[in-house]
XYZ file of C-alpha atoms in Angstrom:
479
model
C 88.247 -33.333 104.685
C 84.737 -32.161 105.642
C 81.612 -33.422 104.547
C 78.352 -31.946 104.147
C 74.753 -34.190 103.617
C 71.037 -34.649 102.640
C 69.080 -34.255 105.812
C 67.227 -30.233 104.615
C 63.633 -29.814 104.407
C 61.996 -27.008 103.022
C 58.171 -24.874 102.739
C 56.902 -24.378 99.449
C 54.887 -21.568 98.365
C 52.655 -20.781 94.941
C 54.144 -23.810 93.041
C 52.820 -24.984 89.912
C 53.115 -28.521 88.571
C 54.349 -29.660 85.257
C 50.924 -29.382 83.634
C 50.851 -25.708 84.068
C 53.520 -25.123 82.031
C 53.217 -24.729 78.014
C 52.279 -27.629 75.999
C 55.132 -27.184 73.878
C 57.775 -27.941 76.518
C 58.117 -31.438 75.099
C 60.298 -34.097 76.676
C 63.226 -33.308 74.775
C 63.218 -29.420 75.408
C 66.247 -27.842 74.557
C 66.390 -25.362 77.276
C 64.426 -25.168 80.831
C 63.476 -22.427 82.993
C 64.585 -19.067 83.789
C 63.870 -18.735 87.615
C 64.230 -15.621 89.385
C 63.623 -15.274 93.336
C 64.261 -12.417 95.707
C 65.299 -13.192 99.180
C 63.996 -11.464 102.148
C 65.809 -10.447 105.667
C 66.100 -13.156 108.086
C 67.549 -14.263 111.037
C 70.294 -16.646 110.980
C 68.706 -19.910 110.805
C 70.048 -22.719 113.124
C 70.680 -25.685 110.236
C 68.529 -27.140 108.652
C 68.090 -23.930 106.312
C 64.256 -23.540 105.392
C 62.359 -20.815 103.581
C 59.965 -20.139 100.993
C 59.537 -19.284 97.788
C 56.917 -16.738 95.909
C 57.264 -17.174 91.681
C 55.780 -15.283 89.388
C 53.663 -17.027 85.941
C 56.852 -18.509 83.617
C 57.806 -16.803 80.209
C 59.150 -17.450 77.142
C 61.557 -15.848 76.384
C 62.095 -15.395 72.559
C 65.318 -14.631 70.420
C 65.075 -9.960 69.727
C 65.518 -10.985 66.178
C 63.831 -13.387 63.845
C 65.907 -16.357 63.446
C 66.149 -19.766 60.895
C 62.868 -21.890 61.150
C 65.321 -24.771 60.438
C 66.283 -28.241 61.431
C 70.009 -29.074 62.483
C 71.733 -32.431 62.621
C 73.139 -33.806 65.622
C 76.069 -35.910 66.127
C 76.685 -39.241 67.237
C 77.800 -38.122 70.381
C 75.034 -35.868 71.052
C 72.414 -38.915 71.065
C 74.348 -40.716 73.336
C 72.070 -42.313 75.592
C 74.348 -41.234 78.328
C 73.608 -37.796 77.446
C 69.633 -37.917 77.241
C 68.938 -36.723 80.545
C 68.965 -32.822 82.912
C 71.895 -31.306 83.249
C 70.982 -28.436 85.965
C 73.707 -25.876 87.804
C 72.751 -22.655 90.251
C 75.283 -19.571 90.522
C 74.656 -17.208 93.886
C 76.115 -13.854 93.153
C 76.677 -11.110 95.664
C 74.807 -7.169 95.780
C 76.461 -4.914 93.933
C 76.674 -1.022 94.643
C 73.960 0.790 92.942
C 75.787 3.524 90.567
C 75.906 7.191 92.097
C 72.117 8.845 91.672
C 71.036 5.768 89.770
C 68.515 3.042 90.720
C 69.538 -0.139 91.455
C 69.861 -2.932 88.966
C 66.860 -6.066 88.819
C 69.057 -8.832 87.494
C 66.378 -11.044 86.582
C 65.598 -8.110 83.528
C 68.814 -7.333 82.940
C 69.871 -11.361 82.379
C 66.035 -11.922 81.026
C 66.752 -8.777 78.152
C 70.671 -10.101 77.740
C 69.170 -13.936 77.330
C 67.038 -12.697 74.155
C 69.786 -10.506 72.406
C 71.713 -14.555 73.162
C 69.432 -16.428 71.410
C 69.745 -14.506 68.620
C 73.398 -16.186 67.931
C 72.353 -19.742 69.676
C 68.940 -19.477 68.370
C 68.738 -23.559 68.464
C 68.990 -22.935 72.031
C 65.488 -21.946 71.714
C 64.139 -24.740 69.975
C 62.751 -28.399 70.650
C 64.750 -31.500 69.941
C 62.151 -33.886 68.142
C 62.802 -37.998 68.771
C 62.350 -40.359 66.139
C 59.582 -42.374 67.536
C 60.862 -45.052 64.366
C 64.312 -45.434 66.554
C 66.314 -43.075 65.054
C 68.834 -40.209 65.713
C 66.855 -37.090 67.126
C 67.336 -33.781 65.557
C 66.891 -29.695 66.477
C 64.015 -28.382 65.400
C 64.666 -24.765 65.393
C 61.604 -23.457 66.280
C 62.417 -19.621 67.555
C 60.040 -20.413 70.530
C 62.258 -19.225 73.222
C 63.316 -20.337 77.091
C 60.518 -21.031 79.821
C 61.881 -17.810 82.554
C 60.386 -17.825 86.100
C 61.186 -14.963 88.473
C 60.417 -15.587 92.068
C 60.921 -14.085 95.593
C 62.500 -16.246 98.606
C 63.124 -15.420 102.035
C 66.515 -15.770 102.625
C 69.820 -14.289 102.416
C 73.184 -15.496 100.900
C 74.598 -14.965 104.017
C 72.580 -17.095 105.789
C 72.858 -20.353 103.751
C 77.561 -20.411 104.662
C 78.696 -23.650 104.191
C 75.223 -24.582 103.014
C 75.962 -23.481 99.994
C 77.152 -26.882 98.249
C 74.833 -29.361 97.558
C 72.811 -31.090 99.030
C 71.686 -26.967 98.522
C 68.605 -26.723 100.741
C 65.387 -26.169 99.443
C 67.391 -26.763 95.859
C 63.947 -27.416 94.318
C 62.772 -24.251 94.370
C 65.510 -22.420 93.016
C 65.266 -25.031 90.053
C 62.371 -25.387 87.774
C 61.327 -28.627 86.843
C 61.475 -28.079 83.115
C 64.117 -28.993 80.198
C 65.162 -25.822 79.130
C 65.535 -23.566 81.434
C 67.398 -20.711 83.481
C 66.765 -19.289 86.960
C 67.418 -16.345 88.737
C 66.903 -15.636 92.610
C 66.967 -12.200 93.928
C 68.788 -11.990 97.571
C 66.614 -9.589 100.023
C 70.775 -8.775 100.550
C 70.843 -7.337 96.422
C 72.959 -10.867 96.253
C 70.861 -13.839 93.322
C 71.548 -17.064 92.310
C 70.630 -17.994 89.020
C 69.464 -21.531 87.791
C 70.012 -23.375 84.570
C 68.280 -26.650 83.095
C 69.591 -28.261 80.309
C 69.151 -31.173 77.451
C 72.754 -32.844 77.780
C 71.900 -33.848 74.196
C 72.514 -29.945 72.790
C 75.191 -29.306 74.846
C 77.818 -30.349 77.398
C 79.461 -28.415 80.105
C 81.794 -26.506 78.098
C 79.274 -25.937 75.905
C 76.395 -24.673 78.112
C 79.661 -22.445 80.278
C 79.950 -21.027 76.555
C 76.631 -20.006 75.938
C 76.297 -19.019 79.668
C 78.983 -16.747 78.972
C 77.964 -15.096 75.877
C 74.989 -13.944 77.884
C 76.635 -12.457 80.403
C 78.767 -10.717 78.075
C 75.555 -8.929 76.823
C 74.328 -8.096 80.039
C 77.385 -6.107 80.531
C 76.219 -4.133 77.846
C 78.603 -5.374 74.576
C 77.144 -4.715 71.544
C 78.061 -8.083 69.724
C 79.474 -11.409 70.802
C 83.360 -11.704 71.238
C 83.193 -15.763 70.451
C 80.908 -16.628 67.815
C 78.841 -19.985 68.273
C 79.843 -22.847 65.951
C 77.229 -25.565 65.086
C 79.012 -28.234 62.891
C 77.825 -31.283 64.752
C 78.827 -33.336 61.994
C 82.342 -33.305 62.837
C 81.680 -35.844 65.656
C 79.703 -38.140 63.412
C 80.100 -41.363 62.868
C 82.940 -42.474 59.836
C 82.029 -44.501 56.460
C 82.836 -47.034 57.385
C 82.754 -47.069 61.448
C 86.581 -47.874 62.178
C 85.858 -48.635 66.058
C 89.886 -48.730 67.172
C 89.422 -48.660 71.067
C 88.218 -51.213 73.678
C 86.027 -48.688 74.851
C 84.772 -50.998 78.460
C 82.891 -47.332 79.276
C 80.371 -48.923 77.250
C 80.571 -52.467 78.234
C 77.096 -53.751 79.452
C 76.269 -54.980 82.935
C 73.318 -56.476 84.094
C 72.665 -54.602 87.591
C 71.529 -56.757 90.689
C 67.696 -55.403 91.494
C 68.432 -54.708 94.917
C 71.307 -52.556 93.706
C 68.478 -50.289 91.849
C 65.866 -49.969 95.039
C 68.473 -48.920 97.273
C 67.869 -45.282 98.650
C 71.408 -43.598 97.396
C 72.234 -40.046 99.373
C 73.872 -36.634 97.918
C 76.926 -35.420 100.018
C 79.541 -33.145 99.510
C 82.937 -33.960 100.475
C 85.535 -30.422 101.173
C 89.134 -31.529 100.123
C 91.461 -28.805 101.476
C 94.589 -27.837 99.818
C 96.366 -29.422 102.901
C 94.534 -32.682 102.606
C 95.694 -33.312 98.787
C 99.279 -32.446 99.878
C 98.937 -35.445 102.421
C 97.683 -37.496 100.126
C 100.499 -36.821 98.079
C 103.572 -37.297 100.160
C 102.350 -40.841 100.648
C 103.213 -41.687 97.388
C 106.353 -42.592 96.532
C 109.533 -40.170 94.444
C 107.907 -40.945 91.250
C 104.079 -40.210 91.639
C 104.840 -36.928 93.572
C 104.342 -34.754 90.474
C 101.155 -36.354 90.325
C 97.776 -34.363 89.728
C 95.338 -32.935 91.952
C 92.568 -35.293 90.108
C 95.122 -38.192 89.893
C 95.779 -38.095 93.799
C 92.304 -37.401 94.476
C 90.714 -39.708 92.069
C 92.330 -42.477 92.885
C 91.307 -41.826 96.556
C 88.003 -41.361 96.246
C 87.369 -44.413 93.515
C 88.989 -46.981 95.650
C 87.496 -45.825 99.000
C 83.627 -46.171 96.876
C 84.226 -49.581 95.954
C 85.368 -50.707 99.422
C 82.612 -48.653 101.148
C 80.397 -50.382 98.706
C 81.270 -53.727 99.994
C 80.966 -55.685 96.294
C 82.170 -59.097 95.900
C 85.656 -58.606 95.365
C 85.729 -60.927 91.839
C 83.111 -58.020 90.384
C 84.237 -55.702 87.765
C 84.653 -51.995 88.439
C 85.707 -49.182 86.142
C 86.023 -45.818 87.079
C 84.742 -43.297 83.773
C 87.000 -40.286 83.611
C 85.143 -37.154 81.550
C 87.778 -35.837 79.092
C 86.747 -32.799 76.766
C 87.840 -32.355 72.947
C 87.259 -28.105 73.250
C 90.945 -26.605 73.303
C 92.932 -30.513 72.712
C 91.895 -30.587 69.369
C 90.975 -28.060 67.082
C 90.360 -29.233 63.468
C 87.548 -31.680 65.126
C 86.198 -29.327 67.555
C 86.477 -25.607 65.987
C 86.685 -22.937 68.694
C 82.751 -21.652 69.032
C 81.531 -24.943 68.772
C 78.949 -26.036 72.010
C 78.173 -29.449 71.009
C 79.081 -32.084 72.754
C 82.533 -33.665 72.513
C 83.399 -35.829 75.411
C 84.612 -39.006 75.821
C 84.814 -40.983 79.077
C 88.131 -43.567 78.858
C 87.980 -46.241 81.399
C 89.779 -48.371 84.056
C 89.075 -51.082 84.764
C 89.772 -54.178 87.162
C 88.072 -56.052 90.034
C 86.271 -54.986 93.501
C 89.107 -56.866 95.329
C 92.345 -55.754 92.720
C 91.083 -51.900 93.707
C 90.447 -52.918 97.425
C 94.383 -54.242 97.129
C 95.907 -51.900 95.482
C 98.263 -49.235 96.635
C 96.776 -45.410 96.168
C 100.066 -45.271 93.897
C 98.912 -47.913 91.696
C 95.478 -46.492 91.475
C 96.653 -43.250 89.991
C 98.684 -45.026 87.650
C 96.102 -46.711 86.627
C 93.612 -44.037 86.346
C 96.979 -42.159 84.270
C 96.850 -45.349 82.172
C 93.208 -44.617 81.231
C 93.001 -41.058 80.603
C 96.500 -41.064 78.497
C 93.858 -43.077 75.686
C 92.138 -39.564 75.163
C 93.355 -38.573 71.397
C 91.652 -37.652 68.410
C 91.191 -41.001 67.653
C 89.606 -42.361 70.565
C 86.590 -39.193 70.173
C 86.463 -40.726 66.578
C 86.129 -43.910 67.175
C 83.696 -43.296 70.219
C 81.540 -41.842 67.597
C 81.505 -44.941 65.722
C 81.237 -47.377 68.372
C 78.169 -45.230 68.942
C 76.315 -45.250 65.537
C 77.220 -48.302 65.318
C 75.392 -49.837 68.572
C 72.188 -47.665 68.647
C 74.219 -44.894 70.811
C 74.205 -46.904 73.968
C 74.703 -45.010 77.355
C 77.687 -45.563 79.426
C 77.701 -48.132 81.608
C 76.207 -47.004 84.346
C 76.216 -49.954 87.450
C 76.867 -50.145 90.783
C 80.530 -51.007 90.406
C 80.904 -47.665 87.746
C 81.539 -44.182 88.707
C 82.583 -41.170 86.638
C 84.404 -38.322 87.230
C 84.104 -35.059 85.746
C 86.431 -31.578 86.641
C 85.011 -28.981 86.312
C 87.804 -26.588 88.336
C 89.001 -25.736 84.916
C 85.601 -24.504 83.289
C 86.267 -20.866 84.772
C 82.640 -21.841 86.527
C 82.543 -18.522 88.464
C 83.548 -16.378 85.657
C 79.805 -16.339 84.244
C 79.742 -12.441 84.904
C 76.508 -10.695 84.244
C 78.037 -7.299 85.837
C 77.389 -8.688 89.307
C 81.366 -9.911 89.685
C 82.561 -13.160 89.838
C 79.879 -15.883 90.913
C 80.421 -16.445 94.329
C 80.407 -20.340 94.148
C 78.825 -22.343 91.477
C 77.461 -26.301 91.617
C 75.990 -28.636 89.340
C 72.512 -30.071 90.996
C 71.148 -33.442 89.933
C 74.386 -35.594 90.280
C 73.303 -39.316 88.668
C 73.966 -42.156 90.664
C 77.293 -42.390 89.016
C 78.531 -39.306 88.543
C 81.299 -37.470 90.835
C 81.870 -33.743 90.146
C 84.718 -31.454 91.838
C 84.425 -27.834 91.990
C 86.668 -25.270 92.999
C 85.272 -23.536 96.627
C 86.485 -21.330 99.816
C 85.075 -22.055 102.835
C 83.849 -20.080 105.593
C 86.717 -20.263 107.276
C 88.668 -19.303 104.229
C 90.091 -22.069 103.100
C 90.641 -22.911 99.532
C 90.105 -26.654 98.140
C 87.936 -28.896 96.108
C 84.300 -29.816 96.835
C 83.767 -33.597 95.819
C 79.661 -33.561 95.057
C 78.892 -37.709 94.336
C 75.932 -39.395 95.600
C 76.011 -43.469 97.090
C 73.816 -45.964 98.920
C 72.580 -44.863 102.150
C 74.356 -47.731 103.627
C 77.573 -47.103 102.007
C 78.015 -43.244 102.705
C 79.010 -44.100 106.344
C 81.497 -46.246 105.082
C 83.006 -44.326 102.984
C 83.623 -41.256 104.588
C 85.392 -43.569 107.060
C 87.605 -44.754 104.117
C 88.795 -41.680 103.642
C 90.077 -40.489 106.794
C 91.720 -43.980 106.999
C 93.646 -42.769 103.940
C 94.382 -39.655 105.415
C 95.761 -41.045 108.357
C 98.050 -43.577 106.975
C 101.798 -43.408 106.792
C 103.598 -43.215 103.285
C 103.499 -45.946 101.102
C 106.797 -48.360 101.172
C 107.221 -49.824 97.198
C 108.331 -53.641 97.422
C 111.193 -54.445 96.715
């Protein structure tokens, strides 16, 4: 298990402030900006890696054809306060060979054109989310204004990143526009490029965003039309009338946060677990848990180590929240092509003392039990609770952590004509978030990159807890 943490510096060139951006990019904008940067040749630099970026003026990419100007409803899952933030990610691509006798294709031009065509199908992305100042439900206004797109040049090669391609990515803020509703492509001198995307979570969850990006990629590769047509139908995930909250939903428990905990500086860090590391953890388990999934084994290890590193009061309630989506699970509730929010995060709950005193196997059982609650009824019950309580956020206290497994989404399969992405990862990780991303390191070892954030004082202790757990022998079941 290896780790990588913050500590990179970068030099900014030709930057601009949010005031320079179009006024219609309101605080609840749907999709942010697309930034394209070309990376120039330099020698391999010692860490920390630094590079400069030169940006062009941002432009709005509108749908290629006229689209309806209308208001669309958002579901009770869409507008929960826990989804009212920006999600962002970055994709890195290698160069492709030019066609014999032809000119090299500019990725910015290809993606910009495909984006315009994709917005004809996904025209809400070209609109704006409008909030209700009276505390009511936000709605989607389909204005056809478009998505912000920025081209830029940066003086670094893809291979210079090495394993620093893992978060915290050097100068990530240079590759991603600080505007909601945006995509970004960074051309590399080696012929490759990086594409960064920023999206308001209210309009889509991760599967919905990837569906849109795959649609854009399909058109970029020359398809005359989309294979999978988008479905809006947000009313399917609205609360019932009358609401029927049938589960406890401890993930929405209100918990007061200590002011001292709120002021602690946090660090972003990536821990790389090889397949051998996960196998070593699995060998510790009793026979009845040997078939545990990689997610369950790794999550139990990280959750227990995290709480131990935080040194919480033994009587404090702690929660592990596990992101699970309705996509592909419940076709009547979440039909094929649906790209709205359909996620739930069932929670396991106990005291810090109970968690730290439990065996790895017992924590796995807690994770399994919480995940087993996920069902179509669970999603409906969650929508009902959200509507009744005014769309609260899931609990974000220091004692809570949210696990999101992105390995099954086909992140690297967003192919604009340059093949699979070399690597892709989320960029903004909120305090309670922990993401699992497939990764192969510079040694060719396959495994999982675990991206997480912790208060600075706890980060080294967390690494120590993980190492200690990896070294422990098999668990002996109680008689």
